[in-house]
mmCIF file of C-alpha atoms in Angstrom:
data_model
loop_
_atom_site.group_PDB
_atom_site.id
_atom_site.type_symbol
_atom_site.label_atom_id
_atom_site.label_comp_id
_atom_site.label_asym_id
_atom_site.label_seq_id
_atom_site.Cartn_x
_atom_site.Cartn_y
_atom_site.Cartn_z
ATOM 1 C CA UNK A 1 120.070 -34.877 34.217
ATOM 2 C CA UNK A 2 117.671 -36.928 36.305
ATOM 3 C CA UNK A 3 120.349 -39.547 36.954
ATOM 4 C CA UNK A 4 122.794 -36.819 38.072
ATOM 5 C CA UNK A 5 120.205 -35.583 40.581
ATOM 6 C CA UNK A 6 119.629 -39.073 41.928
ATOM 7 C CA UNK A 7 123.333 -39.804 42.317
ATOM 8 C CA UNK A 8 124.057 -36.400 43.863
ATOM 9 C CA UNK A 9 121.170 -36.891 46.291
ATOM 10 C CA UNK A 10 122.606 -40.220 47.395
ATOM 11 C CA UNK A 11 126.135 -38.749 47.705
ATOM 12 C CA UNK A 12 124.738 -35.694 49.565
ATOM 13 C CA UNK A 13 123.277 -37.920 52.268
ATOM 14 C CA UNK A 14 126.349 -40.125 52.528
ATOM 15 C CA UNK A 15 128.739 -37.165 52.801
ATOM 16 C CA UNK A 16 126.424 -35.452 55.307
ATOM 17 C CA UNK A 17 126.309 -38.585 57.457
ATOM 18 C CA UNK A 18 130.077 -38.876 57.372
ATOM 19 C CA UNK A 19 130.408 -35.141 58.250
ATOM 20 C CA UNK A 20 128.098 -35.437 61.256
ATOM 21 C CA UNK A 21 129.956 -38.584 62.374
ATOM 22 C CA UNK A 22 133.345 -36.840 62.161
ATOM 23 C CA UNK A 23 132.071 -33.673 63.848
ATOM 24 C CA UNK A 24 130.463 -35.644 66.696
ATOM 25 C CA UNK A 25 133.725 -37.641 67.053
ATOM 26 C CA UNK A 26 135.717 -34.437 67.208
ATOM 27 C CA UNK A 27 133.414 -33.026 69.912
ATOM 28 C CA UNK A 28 133.476 -36.246 71.860
ATOM 29 C CA UNK A 29 137.277 -36.511 71.738
ATOM 30 C CA UNK A 30 137.733 -32.865 72.685
ATOM 31 C CA UNK A 31 135.280 -32.957 75.631
ATOM 32 C CA UNK A 32 136.579 -36.325 76.914
ATOM 33 C CA UNK A 33 140.246 -35.240 76.895
ATOM 34 C CA UNK A 34 139.692 -31.612 77.959
ATOM 35 C CA UNK A 35 137.567 -32.542 80.983
ATOM 36 C CA UNK A 36 139.069 -35.972 81.629
ATOM 37 C CA UNK A 37 135.650 -37.632 81.539
ATOM 38 C CA UNK A 38 135.152 -41.295 82.460
ATOM 39 C CA UNK A 39 135.136 -42.003 78.677
ATOM 40 C CA UNK A 40 138.868 -41.381 78.697
ATOM 41 C CA UNK A 41 141.282 -44.030 80.021
ATOM 42 C CA UNK A 42 145.011 -43.599 80.149
ATOM 43 C CA UNK A 43 146.840 -46.862 79.293
ATOM 44 C CA UNK A 44 150.454 -47.932 79.900
ATOM 45 C CA UNK A 45 153.211 -46.114 77.985
ATOM 46 C CA UNK A 46 151.101 -42.940 78.087
ATOM 47 C CA UNK A 47 148.624 -44.295 75.455
ATOM 48 C CA UNK A 48 144.958 -43.592 75.803
ATOM 49 C CA UNK A 49 141.587 -44.793 74.678
ATOM 50 C CA UNK A 50 138.353 -42.800 74.324
ATOM 51 C CA UNK A 51 135.323 -44.993 74.873
ATOM 52 C CA UNK A 52 131.886 -44.729 73.261
ATOM 53 C CA UNK A 53 129.678 -42.680 75.534
ATOM 54 C CA UNK A 54 128.180 -44.690 78.447
ATOM 55 C CA UNK A 55 130.210 -47.841 77.574
ATOM 56 C CA UNK A 56 133.618 -49.239 78.019
ATOM 57 C CA UNK A 57 133.925 -50.138 74.390
ATOM 58 C CA UNK A 58 136.939 -48.518 72.707
ATOM 59 C CA UNK A 59 136.169 -45.770 70.124
ATOM 60 C CA UNK A 60 139.427 -43.897 69.537
ATOM 61 C CA UNK A 61 142.893 -45.065 70.438
ATOM 62 C CA UNK A 62 145.734 -42.559 70.849
ATOM 63 C CA UNK A 63 149.413 -43.502 70.859
ATOM 64 C CA UNK A 64 150.493 -40.623 73.138
ATOM 65 C CA UNK A 65 148.486 -38.724 75.753
ATOM 66 C CA UNK A 66 149.997 -35.283 75.313
ATOM 67 C CA UNK A 67 148.471 -31.903 74.515
ATOM 68 C CA UNK A 68 150.095 -31.810 71.087
ATOM 69 C CA UNK A 69 148.972 -35.306 70.093
ATOM 70 C CA UNK A 70 145.381 -34.708 71.189
ATOM 71 C CA UNK A 71 145.392 -31.353 69.414
ATOM 72 C CA UNK A 72 146.616 -33.116 66.283
ATOM 73 C CA UNK A 73 143.807 -35.700 66.528
ATOM 74 C CA UNK A 74 141.090 -33.067 67.147
ATOM 75 C CA UNK A 75 142.351 -30.883 64.244
ATOM 76 C CA UNK A 76 142.534 -33.764 61.785
ATOM 77 C CA UNK A 77 139.186 -35.302 62.631
ATOM 78 C CA UNK A 78 137.578 -31.890 62.754
ATOM 79 C CA UNK A 79 139.069 -30.960 59.356
ATOM 80 C CA UNK A 80 137.556 -33.998 57.774
ATOM 81 C CA UNK A 81 134.178 -33.238 59.434
ATOM 82 C CA UNK A 82 134.322 -29.838 57.800
ATOM 83 C CA UNK A 83 135.540 -31.358 54.487
ATOM 84 C CA UNK A 84 132.627 -33.786 54.259
ATOM 85 C CA UNK A 85 130.124 -31.097 55.296
ATOM 86 C CA UNK A 86 131.308 -28.816 52.502
ATOM 87 C CA UNK A 87 131.439 -31.791 50.041
ATOM 88 C CA UNK A 88 127.778 -32.544 50.903
ATOM 89 C CA UNK A 89 126.927 -28.934 50.098
ATOM 90 C CA UNK A 90 128.599 -29.386 46.675
ATOM 91 C CA UNK A 91 126.510 -32.500 46.046
ATOM 92 C CA UNK A 92 123.419 -30.554 47.141
ATOM 93 C CA UNK A 93 124.293 -27.990 44.480
ATOM 94 C CA UNK A 94 123.815 -30.678 41.803
ATOM 95 C CA UNK A 95 120.345 -31.459 43.159
ATOM 96 C CA UNK A 96 119.108 -27.919 42.614
ATOM 97 C CA UNK A 97 116.975 -26.674 39.798
ATOM 98 C CA UNK A 98 118.158 -24.500 38.188
ATOM 99 C CA UNK A 99 121.581 -25.950 38.390
ATOM 100 C CA UNK A 100 123.645 -22.731 38.034
ATOM 101 C CA UNK A 101 122.994 -20.517 41.103
ATOM 102 C CA UNK A 102 124.932 -18.045 43.251
ATOM 103 C CA UNK A 103 124.542 -20.453 46.161
ATOM 104 C CA UNK A 104 126.114 -23.230 44.155
ATOM 105 C CA UNK A 105 129.041 -21.009 43.335
ATOM 106 C CA UNK A 106 129.443 -20.127 46.992
ATOM 107 C CA UNK A 107 129.394 -23.854 47.909
ATOM 108 C CA UNK A 108 132.039 -24.607 45.343
ATOM 109 C CA UNK A 109 134.251 -21.693 46.401
ATOM 110 C CA UNK A 110 134.184 -22.799 50.055
ATOM 111 C CA UNK A 111 135.002 -26.360 49.062
ATOM 112 C CA UNK A 112 137.774 -25.073 46.843
ATOM 113 C CA UNK A 113 139.147 -22.946 49.634
ATOM 114 C CA UNK A 114 139.277 -25.657 52.220
ATOM 115 C CA UNK A 115 141.212 -27.899 49.744
ATOM 116 C CA UNK A 116 143.589 -25.278 48.380
ATOM 117 C CA UNK A 117 144.216 -23.163 51.461
ATOM 118 C CA UNK A 118 143.223 -24.939 54.726
ATOM 119 C CA UNK A 119 144.499 -28.431 53.946
ATOM 120 C CA UNK A 120 148.026 -27.344 52.911
ATOM 121 C CA UNK A 121 148.395 -25.199 55.998
ATOM 122 C CA UNK A 122 146.997 -27.877 58.357
ATOM 123 C CA UNK A 123 148.919 -30.771 56.865
ATOM 124 C CA UNK A 124 152.096 -28.654 56.469
ATOM 125 C CA UNK A 125 151.975 -27.779 60.182
ATOM 126 C CA UNK A 126 151.215 -31.388 61.127
ATOM 127 C CA UNK A 127 154.110 -32.660 59.020
ATOM 128 C CA UNK A 128 156.438 -30.463 61.072
ATOM 129 C CA UNK A 129 155.079 -31.266 64.508
ATOM 130 C CA UNK A 130 153.251 -34.589 64.141
ATOM 131 C CA UNK A 131 153.965 -37.603 66.297
ATOM 132 C CA UNK A 132 152.663 -39.922 63.582
ATOM 133 C CA UNK A 133 154.426 -40.876 60.381
ATOM 134 C CA UNK A 134 151.692 -40.101 57.903
ATOM 135 C CA UNK A 135 151.960 -39.281 54.174
ATOM 136 C CA UNK A 136 151.244 -35.607 54.683
ATOM 137 C CA UNK A 137 152.683 -34.572 51.283
ATOM 138 C CA UNK A 138 150.376 -37.079 49.569
ATOM 139 C CA UNK A 139 147.438 -35.697 51.505
ATOM 140 C CA UNK A 140 148.303 -32.134 50.411
ATOM 141 C CA UNK A 141 148.607 -33.231 46.779
ATOM 142 C CA UNK A 142 145.321 -35.106 46.892
ATOM 143 C CA UNK A 143 143.474 -32.109 48.377
ATOM 144 C CA UNK A 144 145.127 -29.797 45.835
ATOM 145 C CA UNK A 145 143.844 -31.942 42.986
ATOM 146 C CA UNK A 146 140.352 -31.942 44.471
ATOM 147 C CA UNK A 147 140.608 -28.151 45.023
ATOM 148 C CA UNK A 148 141.696 -27.517 41.427
ATOM 149 C CA UNK A 149 138.821 -29.630 40.131
ATOM 150 C CA UNK A 150 136.461 -27.649 42.369
ATOM 151 C CA UNK A 151 137.974 -24.411 40.994
ATOM 152 C CA UNK A 152 137.232 -25.582 37.436
ATOM 153 C CA UNK A 153 133.636 -26.394 38.425
ATOM 154 C CA UNK A 154 133.338 -22.902 40.010
ATOM 155 C CA UNK A 155 134.460 -21.293 36.731
ATOM 156 C CA UNK A 156 131.883 -23.381 34.827
ATOM 157 C CA UNK A 157 129.154 -22.387 37.267
ATOM 158 C CA UNK A 158 130.074 -18.714 36.936
ATOM 159 C CA UNK A 159 129.670 -19.030 33.149
ATOM 160 C CA UNK A 160 126.381 -20.880 33.669
ATOM 161 C CA UNK A 161 124.962 -18.187 35.969
ATOM 162 C CA UNK A 162 126.018 -15.522 33.459
ATOM 163 C CA UNK A 163 124.328 -17.370 30.579
ATOM 164 C CA UNK A 164 121.167 -17.909 32.621
ATOM 165 C CA UNK A 165 121.036 -14.204 33.485
ATOM 166 C CA UNK A 166 121.451 -13.277 29.801
ATOM 167 C CA UNK A 167 118.724 -15.740 28.842
ATOM 168 C CA UNK A 168 116.380 -14.239 31.518
ATOM 169 C CA UNK A 169 116.969 -10.778 30.036
ATOM 170 C CA UNK A 170 115.839 -11.908 26.603
ATOM 171 C CA UNK A 171 112.620 -13.506 27.808
#
């Protein structure tokens, strides 16, 4: 179990770093495009680039500077920020002692929900209105598989909490 805690600690920090990066990127993209800051430059053919703050080094490149395209970018990057944040919470659950807790179940349920409910809705809408030719169906299937796996883990954790509570009653 010690190895599981070490691996989950490493994955917790990696997922949390990714989440923070995605969420900061979402915020930077939104603020740059909403307020037309100097970090935004419109290129020819209505393309655009968002620079790193306080530089002129390209950070995000957009193929079409329209409200719908920018909204699509913000929604997708923001979704993955939330995805990695909730994933880091799941890894944090495996660092806890005792392992089976109500908080762990809550973390798994949230992660399950974003994969089984939010991602099909988001990617379903994007597949109808997107300017990009992305494999949205594949993304929905991948998130569904992750969500089903998280659902199985949630059921196992529910059983674990029940068994721990029974054991505590006997002591």
